[in-house]
Amino acid sequence: MKSKQNTLFQGDQVKEALKHAFVKLDPRVLVRNPVMFTVEIGTVVMLIVTIFSFTNNSQGSFGYNFTIFLVLLLTVLFANFAEAIAEARGKAQAESLRKTREETPARLLVDGKESSVMSSSLRKGDIFLCEAGDTIPTDGEIIEGIATIDESAITGESAPVIREAGGDKSSVTGGTKVLSDRIKVMVTTQPGESFLDKMIALVEGASRQKTPNEIALTILLAGFTLIFVIVCVTLKPFGDYANTPITIAAFISLFVCLIPTTIGGLLSAIGIAGMDRALRANVITKSGKAVETAGDLDTLLLDKTGTITIGNRKATHFWPVDGVKENEFIKACVLSSLADETPEGKSIVELAEHGIGKLTVKVPDGATFIKFTAETRSSGLDTPDGLRVRKGAFDAIRNMVLKAGNPFPDSVETRVKTVASNGGTPLVVSQNEKVLGVIELQDIIKTGIYERFERLRKMGVKTVMVTGDNPLTAKFIADKAGVDDFIAEAKPEDKMNYIKKEQQGGKLVAMMGDGTNDAPALAQADVGVAMNSGTQAAKEAGNMVDLDNDPTKLIEIVEIGKQLLMTRGTLTTFSIANDVAKYFAIVPALFMVSIPSLKALNIMDLHSPQSAILSAVIFNAIIIPLLIPLALRGVEYKPIGASALLRRNLLIYGFGGILVPFIGIKLIDLLVALFI
Amino acid sequence: MNTELLGVIFTYLLTLAIAIVLGKHIARVFKGEKNWLDFMSPVERFIFRFSGIDTKREMNWKQHLYALLTINSIWLIYAFVCLISQAHLPLNPDGNPNQTPDLAFNTAISFLTNTNMQDYSGESLATYFTQHFVFMFLHFASAATGIAALLVVFRALKDKVTDKLGNFWDYFVKSITRILLPISFVIAVILAFNGMPTSYKGKDTVIGMQGDTVHVSRGPVAAMVAIKHLGTNGGGWFGANSAHPLENPNYLTNTTELVAQLIIPIALVFALGFYLNKKKFSYVIYGVMTVGTLLFLLPTIAAEVQGNPAIAKLGVSQTTGAMEGKEVRFGPLNTAYWCIMTTVTSTGSTNSMHDSAMPISGAMMMMGMMVNAFYGGCGVGFLNFYIFIIIAVFISGLMVGRTPEFFGRKIEAREMKIASLIALLHPFIILVGTALSSYVLVHFPNANWSVKPSAWLNNPGYHGFSEMLYQYSSAAANNGSGFAGLTANNLFWNISTGIVMILGRFLPIIGPVAIAGILANKKFVPESAGTLKSDTSTFGIMIYAVIIIIAALAFFPALALGPIAEHFSLK
């Protein structure tokens, strides 16, 4: 699934898109796109003129009219093809996800009795059983048991994950494989109603709605189209006044060239491609609007653990008390952690063996491990020869030491404070109730995360870290990682309140979450991304689901949203800028014969009026398929500040949009001239 | 030529200096801060008390428009009734007759809409009463209407999330008492002391050198000429407008009139900056307007100073440039400057025959009116510009990957619908009007009308087409200048341009006010690094591109058949 398709056009997709390009000629479908609909009307008129010109030459030769008709028909077909290929790609992407959950046998449990049924017959509320080696037949929630699951079919991640009943990791996805243990799962979706099914419906267009932004742009394009209706209609009496007969073919060509067909033809393809790009990033969006909103986000709420820092804290330093040898201290540290299965404990052993200490400590014979309890808040081990090693929180160890009548050195207390203010977590180690030193645990900030936040800041997106740490630690990590703000000692309702506060200030907020208690905040956020591993409630509440469970995904989503808007904007500019050159091709062609002085406007030195008009419409048609790759891939987003970005895009698509058609039309004219 | 150029540069710099000071003053007036015209406040209080206006009652955008449209309707009826009965009204020393209903229809609309397209001649078809109490009154009222509408937009940009946009009557009255009236007074005094008539005695009689008797029309001209320019109206006392020696006696009056017609449009742009505390934004707008104007001005100056190639072909040297239709006391360069300034603003007063200008100059003047947003009319210039800003913001917002927003408000479908319609309207009324007249001319040249369509145009061919195109551009832009070659005082032209003027005036007021009102009521989005700043030169280029592309795309074919064809056929 991770394998990105590098080729834009695949054989079978192209074939399907070609078929759909013709199906979409149906005016009832096309009327949704006012620009292309008017081109279709023009095509029909040209068809009538072509038939008429078979017997009567007053509107130009049959061949000329027929060619114009063909080119116009191609223009509409190209636009339809653009939409169809975008749909085909999105569908293919979704289908390949869906394939993983094709018909598999399911072990349905009814009143405790097991029976084998096909996965497609499972209904919401049914309960099925899965054991090691089984493929999970459909999406559901574990109601009993715990299991390791291979989710690589969905996420591409090979390391198995643990899913268990209750809590926030209870969701299983159809198509994934149980590796160990046995779970009872309740079906959470009706067949055909899973997120993937919804997404496929969106891509196919059945339930695709225009986004607010797309509607506003369509209105602007309709406005431009109307201006050119007026320009072309009024040209008839103007031509009469100037004793210049203008053929219907010339009128329609001028009109079709002037209206923004390039963006009109690619508009829906751009929207679909946006959703498709999200899907390629393994994010299922529930609406096109969510992707668009992502581009506007002002604030991102990110969980510290997993997003900003790597999983858990790690030991980074051993600080022995004065008078204690470092080696001795490290040995004690290892002894205290040998039985500690927590990641922190393991990291202490690791640091001692491979890091600073380079020493290996074996478990002494007959040692008894002392487990961590909430009461003692320390752990360690006792050996038969009377050695008692303990490791624990500062105050727990201090109490123990003082109780035994031993002194607690001030230097330890100072060290503990320094470590805490550096964002670390101090653990104090004692041996036989005497303090040996302090272990420093630190959060490890992901490499490259600082740069990513920097990039977000340049995009104008504020990042907020959410953590359960105390404010001091939180501030340290926030500064180090480069986030703009943090919520320390966060409770679920804190997230909600923060989102509401930001929204009241007019900002758009995104967050990622997985737990049921995240659901209200996910629903409140403008873009709520639920992890696929999260609970059903979380997934229902958000408007996107991340199949990879990757918290940094939000950053990608913002860029996808921006790309979507930018692609629309730049192609609109390009489309309208093209008109300048088209005018210089067609206007002299219209009047050159009756007003020879207007030859001066034929700055491209086109061969003849007919070749000029043909070249302009041909250029107008072929620019659509030429731009399909750009529409599907999207215009590259660079976080260089809005004004610089505008300058860059204005130069490329505005200035380029004026220049390119001059060259293109001239080249086509050279070719066309060979045949006329 | 050098002194001519220096004169023009000096005139512009003087205009700019006055406009900046005036802009600051306007902002103070409408922010309610102390200003040196506070002594007018008893007058204002009297007006408000007399009219039963409570200026504290703030209006939303709909109430503003309701107030604006009702009072304008009343003025329209008032003006129409006066004009068709002027012969019987007092102050008619020359015994001029009533206007015909179609002429009165055109004239009333023309003055109401700040157009002042004069299908009549002031000497013979207006009385001192109508000149005073209809024309001059509407000169003030239409200019103040434009300023008041603009202030609604200013106010909407200023406050966060509000539908309270001030009081229309307050804006309207103060526009007159604090801006138009005092400045007009100063200008009128300057003009009167330079020989412009200020008399109620009716025609004077002069016996010429050859012994023939000449009747010279007079009147209180200076007062009217002052507000005619200051309010970007352009409707003059005499038929020949500011080319008439009594309406523009010398270079000093010429300069005064030039300065007067430009200061308010420019001052309002600076006023925006002072009012919102966004000076940089107003510099960008001023920059775009100025560059736009310069790009019309330079080709015009070049064409006029070079002279007519057709005359050059005859072997006639034109050391003074193209002088046909121009006043010797002003010269071609100064006249070119006037031509462009009077067409980029909505003044439309003339100090030469625009019909005689070079084809390129004609094209530039028409472009000025087709764009109608470089400086533009009193208040309405910026309103038109605002529509282009909205479109530019929308496209450029998309180009930087963010839902477009302007001053913290998102621009969505409803605003785009209004902006597109208004942007569409201007080409629509100009092109459809010209198409209609072309159609009638071609298909019914000998229709049995008082003036046959075939007799409309003084010139055949491209130039004749330019005359029609110019007339509708002038009507739609509420400019009012004429290409003059057209016989416009007849039913067809009076009615058709009348309709064009009404549409071209009020819809472009309603649209921007509505957009501003809707936006003001929207959620405010604070700026971030991803927000496109509207006060940068990049954004200025974007606005300029949008304006020129829309105007060029809409009018290129029409211009090609008129002035462009004429230009190339001269060579």
Tab-separated table of N, CA and C in Angstrom, chain B residues 110-222:
chain	number	residue	atom	x	y	z
B	110	SER	N	-28.460	62.414	-15.962
B	110	SER	CA	-27.077	62.754	-16.184
B	110	SER	C	-26.473	63.524	-15.002
B	111	PHE	N	-27.243	64.459	-14.468
B	111	PHE	CA	-26.712	65.216	-13.329
B	111	PHE	C	-26.855	64.449	-12.017
B	112	LEU	N	-27.932	63.679	-11.919
B	112	LEU	CA	-28.123	62.884	-10.702
B	112	LEU	C	-26.996	61.868	-10.537
B	113	THR	N	-26.540	61.319	-11.666
B	113	THR	CA	-25.571	60.232	-11.603
B	113	THR	C	-24.139	60.740	-11.657
B	114	ASN	N	-23.937	62.048	-11.542
B	114	ASN	CA	-22.585	62.603	-11.575
B	114	ASN	C	-21.953	62.451	-12.957
B	115	THR	N	-22.812	62.217	-13.967
B	115	THR	CA	-22.284	62.011	-15.315
B	115	THR	C	-22.105	63.342	-16.026
B	116	ASN	N	-23.225	64.087	-16.103
B	116	ASN	CA	-23.236	65.380	-16.764
B	116	ASN	C	-22.911	65.266	-18.237
B	117	MET	N	-23.614	64.328	-18.839
B	117	MET	CA	-23.530	64.210	-20.283
B	117	MET	C	-24.486	65.267	-20.817
B	118	GLN	N	-23.937	66.254	-21.439
B	118	GLN	CA	-24.808	67.371	-21.801
B	118	GLN	C	-25.256	67.262	-23.245
B	119	ASP	N	-26.447	66.684	-23.423
B	119	ASP	CA	-26.989	66.606	-24.771
B	119	ASP	C	-27.579	67.958	-25.191
B	120	TYR	N	-27.622	68.879	-24.197
B	120	TYR	CA	-28.145	70.223	-24.480
B	120	TYR	C	-26.968	71.188	-24.462
B	121	SER	N	-27.265	72.419	-24.808
B	121	SER	CA	-26.249	73.447	-24.682
B	121	SER	C	-26.721	74.413	-23.613
B	122	GLY	N	-25.870	74.692	-22.654
B	122	GLY	CA	-26.279	75.497	-21.502
B	122	GLY	C	-26.798	76.874	-21.895
B	123	GLU	N	-26.250	77.443	-22.987
B	123	GLU	CA	-26.632	78.799	-23.376
B	123	GLU	C	-28.092	78.865	-23.795
B	124	SER	N	-28.578	77.770	-24.464
B	124	SER	CA	-29.901	77.872	-25.065
B	124	SER	C	-30.952	76.972	-24.415
B	125	LEU	N	-30.545	75.913	-23.711
B	125	LEU	CA	-31.543	74.974	-23.203
B	125	LEU	C	-31.518	74.820	-21.681
B	126	ALA	N	-30.927	75.816	-21.004
B	126	ALA	CA	-31.007	75.813	-19.547
B	126	ALA	C	-31.227	77.246	-19.092
B	127	THR	N	-31.795	77.414	-17.908
B	127	THR	CA	-31.996	78.761	-17.371
B	127	THR	C	-31.106	78.928	-16.156
B	128	TYR	N	-30.985	80.169	-15.693
B	128	TYR	CA	-30.171	80.367	-14.497
B	128	TYR	C	-30.747	79.554	-13.336
B	129	PHE	N	-32.082	79.427	-13.331
B	129	PHE	CA	-32.713	78.656	-12.248
B	129	PHE	C	-32.283	77.187	-12.297
B	130	THR	N	-32.411	76.582	-13.481
B	130	THR	CA	-32.040	75.162	-13.545
B	130	THR	C	-30.535	74.973	-13.395
B	131	GLN	N	-29.751	75.909	-13.948
B	131	GLN	CA	-28.301	75.790	-13.758
B	131	GLN	C	-27.975	75.782	-12.264
B	132	HIS	N	-28.664	76.667	-11.540
B	132	HIS	CA	-28.389	76.796	-10.114
B	132	HIS	C	-28.984	75.674	-9.292
B	133	PHE	N	-30.314	75.597	-9.385
B	133	PHE	CA	-31.025	74.781	-8.397
B	133	PHE	C	-31.221	73.330	-8.839
B	134	VAL	N	-30.912	73.057	-10.095
B	134	VAL	CA	-30.908	71.657	-10.503
B	134	VAL	C	-29.461	71.204	-10.677
B	135	PHE	N	-28.747	71.865	-11.594
B	135	PHE	CA	-27.418	71.359	-11.952
B	135	PHE	C	-26.422	71.517	-10.805
B	136	MET	N	-26.325	72.750	-10.301
B	136	MET	CA	-25.331	72.959	-9.248
B	136	MET	C	-25.681	72.182	-7.984
B	137	PHE	N	-27.003	72.173	-7.714
B	137	PHE	CA	-27.431	71.401	-6.548
B	137	PHE	C	-27.014	69.939	-6.695
B	138	LEU	N	-27.277	69.367	-7.882
B	138	LEU	CA	-26.921	67.952	-8.076
B	138	LEU	C	-25.408	67.754	-8.157
B	139	HIS	N	-24.696	68.788	-8.600
B	139	HIS	CA	-23.233	68.693	-8.563
B	139	HIS	C	-22.775	68.370	-7.140
B	140	PHE	N	-23.341	69.120	-6.203
B	140	PHE	CA	-22.991	68.862	-4.797
B	140	PHE	C	-23.563	67.530	-4.320
B	141	ALA	N	-24.861	67.352	-4.594
B	141	ALA	CA	-25.540	66.177	-4.029
B	141	ALA	C	-24.971	64.870	-4.573
B	142	SER	N	-24.670	64.811	-5.888
B	142	SER	CA	-24.183	63.542	-6.439
B	142	SER	C	-22.771	63.255	-5.933
B	143	ALA	N	-21.945	64.298	-5.818
B	143	ALA	CA	-20.591	64.071	-5.306
B	143	ALA	C	-20.663	63.598	-3.854
B	144	ALA	N	-21.528	64.237	-3.072
B	144	ALA	CA	-21.639	63.861	-1.658
B	144	ALA	C	-22.225	62.459	-1.513
B	145	THR	N	-23.127	62.077	-2.421
B	145	THR	CA	-23.676	60.714	-2.395
B	145	THR	C	-22.551	59.696	-2.566
B	146	GLY	N	-21.665	59.983	-3.540
B	146	GLY	CA	-20.548	59.069	-3.782
B	146	GLY	C	-19.653	58.964	-2.552
B	147	ILE	N	-19.350	60.103	-1.943
B	147	ILE	CA	-18.463	60.092	-0.774
B	147	ILE	C	-19.132	59.341	0.379
B	148	ALA	N	-20.447	59.597	0.562
B	148	ALA	CA	-21.156	58.937	1.659
B	148	ALA	C	-21.156	57.421	1.470
B	149	ALA	N	-21.382	56.978	0.224
B	149	ALA	CA	-21.382	55.529	-0.036
B	149	ALA	C	-20.002	54.952	0.253
B	150	LEU	N	-18.961	55.708	-0.137
B	150	LEU	CA	-17.604	55.232	0.098
B	150	LEU	C	-17.332	55.107	1.595
B	151	LEU	N	-17.887	56.048	2.366
B	151	LEU	CA	-17.620	56.010	3.803
B	151	LEU	C	-18.228	54.793	4.470
B	152	VAL	N	-19.340	54.326	3.891
B	152	VAL	CA	-19.920	53.087	4.431
B	152	VAL	C	-18.886	51.959	4.292
B	153	VAL	N	-18.234	51.929	3.130
B	153	VAL	CA	-17.217	50.894	2.893
B	153	VAL	C	-16.017	51.097	3.832
B	154	PHE	N	-15.582	52.353	3.978
B	154	PHE	CA	-14.476	52.642	4.905
B	154	PHE	C	-14.812	52.093	6.287
B	155	ARG	N	-16.006	52.455	6.716
B	155	ARG	CA	-16.434	52.085	8.059
B	155	ARG	C	-16.479	50.560	8.205
B	156	ALA	N	-16.960	49.893	7.140
B	156	ALA	CA	-17.071	48.434	7.173
B	156	ALA	C	-15.692	47.791	7.273
B	157	LEU	N	-14.681	48.463	6.683
B	157	LEU	CA	-13.326	47.904	6.749
B	157	LEU	C	-12.710	48.135	8.120
B	158	LYS	N	-13.216	49.160	8.807
B	158	LYS	CA	-12.565	49.568	10.043
B	158	LYS	C	-12.920	48.653	11.216
B	159	ASP	N	-14.214	48.434	11.412
B	159	ASP	CA	-14.634	47.745	12.624
B	159	ASP	C	-14.645	46.235	12.452
B	160	LYS	N	-14.373	45.552	13.562
B	160	LYS	CA	-14.439	44.093	13.526
B	160	LYS	C	-15.857	43.641	13.824
B	161	VAL	N	-16.362	42.747	13.009
B	161	VAL	CA	-17.662	42.119	13.197
B	161	VAL	C	-18.727	43.109	13.689
B	162	THR	N	-19.304	43.809	12.735
B	162	THR	CA	-20.346	44.761	13.094
B	162	THR	C	-21.314	44.903	11.937
B	163	ASP	N	-22.541	45.318	12.236
B	163	ASP	CA	-23.407	45.708	11.130
B	163	ASP	C	-23.788	47.181	11.280
B	164	LYS	N	-23.165	47.839	12.243
B	164	LYS	CA	-23.433	49.268	12.436
B	164	LYS	C	-22.398	50.060	11.654
B	165	LEU	N	-22.857	50.704	10.606
B	165	LEU	CA	-21.909	51.338	9.700
B	165	LEU	C	-22.102	52.845	9.616
B	166	GLY	N	-22.489	53.460	10.718
B	166	GLY	CA	-22.625	54.909	10.715
B	166	GLY	C	-23.956	55.349	10.132
B	167	ASN	N	-24.102	56.669	10.023
B	167	ASN	CA	-25.366	57.226	9.564
B	167	ASN	C	-25.175	57.876	8.205
B	168	PHE	N	-26.002	57.467	7.256
B	168	PHE	CA	-25.856	57.971	5.890
B	168	PHE	C	-25.971	59.483	5.830
B	169	TRP	N	-26.962	60.049	6.505
B	169	TRP	CA	-27.208	61.504	6.415
B	169	TRP	C	-26.043	62.270	7.009
B	170	ASP	N	-25.469	61.710	8.040
B	170	ASP	CA	-24.313	62.332	8.660
B	170	ASP	C	-23.170	62.423	7.642
B	171	TYR	N	-22.899	61.277	7.000
B	171	TYR	CA	-21.845	61.269	5.980
B	171	TYR	C	-22.153	62.267	4.872
B	172	PHE	N	-23.406	62.231	4.444
B	172	PHE	CA	-23.798	63.049	3.291
B	172	PHE	C	-23.650	64.543	3.590
B	173	VAL	N	-24.224	64.956	4.701
B	173	VAL	CA	-24.207	66.388	5.021
B	173	VAL	C	-22.780	66.858	5.265
B	174	LYS	N	-22.012	66.059	6.001
B	174	LYS	CA	-20.642	66.497	6.289
B	174	LYS	C	-19.767	66.510	5.038
B	175	SER	N	-20.047	65.635	4.080
B	175	SER	CA	-19.298	65.680	2.821
B	175	SER	C	-19.455	67.049	2.185
B	176	ILE	N	-20.640	67.609	2.323
B	176	ILE	CA	-20.874	68.924	1.716
B	176	ILE	C	-20.302	70.038	2.591
B	177	THR	N	-20.676	70.029	3.867
B	177	THR	CA	-20.280	71.169	4.702
B	177	THR	C	-18.791	71.195	4.993
B	178	ARG	N	-18.164	70.031	5.057
B	178	ARG	CA	-16.757	70.009	5.479
B	178	ARG	C	-15.773	69.792	4.335
B	179	ILE	N	-16.286	69.382	3.186
B	179	ILE	CA	-15.349	69.128	2.087
B	179	ILE	C	-15.721	69.970	0.860
B	180	LEU	N	-16.889	69.674	0.302
B	180	LEU	CA	-17.210	70.246	-1.008
B	180	LEU	C	-17.435	71.756	-0.954
B	181	LEU	N	-18.229	72.189	0.008
B	181	LEU	CA	-18.600	73.604	0.030
B	181	LEU	C	-17.404	74.530	0.282
B	182	PRO	N	-16.613	74.284	1.326
B	182	PRO	CA	-15.495	75.209	1.585
B	182	PRO	C	-14.488	75.261	0.445
B	183	ILE	N	-14.156	74.092	-0.110
B	183	ILE	CA	-13.139	74.100	-1.182
B	183	ILE	C	-13.710	74.765	-2.433
B	184	SER	N	-14.962	74.467	-2.749
B	184	SER	CA	-15.597	75.099	-3.915
B	184	SER	C	-15.546	76.614	-3.790
B	185	PHE	N	-15.770	77.073	-2.594
B	185	PHE	CA	-15.770	78.504	-2.360
B	185	PHE	C	-14.417	79.108	-2.755
B	186	VAL	N	-13.357	78.476	-2.297
B	186	VAL	CA	-12.009	78.966	-2.617
B	186	VAL	C	-11.780	78.939	-4.128
B	187	ILE	N	-12.140	77.837	-4.738
B	187	ILE	CA	-11.911	77.708	-6.187
B	187	ILE	C	-12.708	78.767	-6.944
B	188	ALA	N	-13.968	78.930	-6.553
B	188	ALA	CA	-14.830	79.888	-7.254
B	188	ALA	C	-14.236	81.301	-7.183
B	189	VAL	N	-13.674	81.633	-6.034
B	189	VAL	CA	-13.078	82.956	-5.902
B	189	VAL	C	-11.894	83.108	-6.859
B	190	ILE	N	-11.039	82.087	-6.904
B	190	ILE	CA	-9.888	82.136	-7.825
B	190	ILE	C	-10.377	82.319	-9.265
B	191	LEU	N	-11.382	81.540	-9.635
B	191	LEU	CA	-11.874	81.585	-11.010
B	191	LEU	C	-12.494	82.947	-11.321
B	192	ALA	N	-13.289	83.453	-10.389
B	192	ALA	CA	-13.981	84.724	-10.633
B	192	ALA	C	-12.971	85.857	-10.827
B	193	PHE	N	-11.899	85.828	-10.042
B	193	PHE	CA	-10.889	86.883	-10.181
B	193	PHE	C	-10.058	86.735	-11.448
B	194	ASN	N	-10.206	85.628	-12.142
B	194	ASN	CA	-9.482	85.460	-13.394
B	194	ASN	C	-10.382	85.664	-14.608
B	195	GLY	N	-11.493	86.320	-14.379
B	195	GLY	CA	-12.303	86.739	-15.513
B	195	GLY	C	-13.471	85.842	-15.848
B	196	MET	N	-13.777	84.900	-15.006
B	196	MET	CA	-14.930	84.067	-15.295
B	196	MET	C	-16.191	84.817	-14.861
B	197	PRO	N	-17.205	84.865	-15.693
B	197	PRO	CA	-18.378	85.686	-15.377
B	197	PRO	C	-19.054	85.257	-14.075
B	198	THR	N	-19.565	86.246	-13.343
B	198	THR	CA	-20.366	85.965	-12.164
B	198	THR	C	-21.473	87.002	-12.152
B	199	SER	N	-22.447	86.766	-12.987
B	199	SER	CA	-23.442	87.814	-13.214
B	199	SER	C	-24.807	87.183	-13.456
B	200	TYR	N	-25.852	87.916	-13.083
B	200	TYR	CA	-27.202	87.425	-13.312
B	200	TYR	C	-27.902	88.225	-14.401
B	201	LYS	N	-27.159	88.968	-15.157
B	201	LYS	CA	-27.781	89.939	-16.057
B	201	LYS	C	-28.204	89.379	-17.409
B	202	GLY	N	-27.990	88.152	-17.677
B	202	GLY	CA	-28.378	87.613	-18.976
B	202	GLY	C	-27.345	87.960	-20.037
B	203	LYS	N	-27.710	87.705	-21.284
B	203	LYS	CA	-26.753	87.876	-22.381
B	203	LYS	C	-26.267	89.301	-22.488
B	204	ASP	N	-25.007	89.403	-22.822
B	204	ASP	CA	-24.437	90.708	-23.086
B	204	ASP	C	-24.362	90.874	-24.599
B	205	THR	N	-24.320	92.103	-25.039
B	205	THR	CA	-24.236	92.325	-26.476
B	205	THR	C	-22.932	93.035	-26.787
B	206	VAL	N	-22.228	92.527	-27.746
B	206	VAL	CA	-20.952	93.104	-28.130
B	206	VAL	C	-21.033	93.410	-29.618
B	207	ILE	N	-20.479	94.544	-29.998
B	207	ILE	CA	-20.407	94.822	-31.445
B	207	ILE	C	-18.982	94.555	-31.887
B	208	GLY	N	-18.844	93.627	-32.809
B	208	GLY	CA	-17.524	93.183	-33.235
B	208	GLY	C	-16.816	94.221	-34.066
B	209	MET	N	-15.565	93.949	-34.393
B	209	MET	CA	-14.741	94.875	-35.158
B	209	MET	C	-15.349	95.147	-36.520
B	210	GLN	N	-16.034	94.112	-37.056
B	210	GLN	CA	-16.603	94.304	-38.386
B	210	GLN	C	-18.010	94.885	-38.298
B	211	GLY	N	-18.407	95.199	-37.096
B	211	GLY	CA	-19.692	95.859	-36.943
B	211	GLY	C	-20.869	94.941	-36.717
B	212	ASP	N	-20.658	93.625	-36.660
B	212	ASP	CA	-21.796	92.744	-36.424
B	212	ASP	C	-22.048	92.570	-34.929
B	213	THR	N	-23.300	92.361	-34.580
B	213	THR	CA	-23.669	92.260	-33.177
B	213	THR	C	-23.550	90.818	-32.712
B	214	VAL	N	-22.877	90.621	-31.585
B	214	VAL	CA	-22.738	89.278	-31.024
B	214	VAL	C	-23.395	89.271	-29.650
B	215	HIS	N	-24.238	88.253	-29.404
B	215	HIS	CA	-24.847	88.102	-28.090
B	215	HIS	C	-24.045	87.082	-27.307
B	216	VAL	N	-23.477	87.524	-26.203
B	216	VAL	CA	-22.615	86.631	-25.425
B	216	VAL	C	-23.354	86.171	-24.176
B	217	SER	N	-23.531	84.866	-24.060
B	217	SER	CA	-24.201	84.331	-22.879
B	217	SER	C	-23.303	84.486	-21.670
B	218	ARG	N	-23.936	84.798	-20.516
B	218	ARG	CA	-23.179	84.918	-19.277
B	218	ARG	C	-23.934	84.197	-18.171
B	219	GLY	N	-23.594	84.515	-16.981
B	219	GLY	CA	-24.286	83.922	-15.838
B	219	GLY	C	-23.317	83.781	-14.689
B	220	PRO	N	-23.807	83.277	-13.574
B	220	PRO	CA	-22.906	83.024	-12.435
B	220	PRO	C	-22.068	81.784	-12.706
B	221	VAL	N	-21.126	81.903	-13.610
B	221	VAL	CA	-20.394	80.742	-14.117
B	221	VAL	C	-19.384	80.209	-13.099
B	222	ALA	N	-18.615	81.133	-12.491
B	222	ALA	CA	-17.482	80.710	-11.654
B	222	ALA	C	-17.912	79.734	-10.561
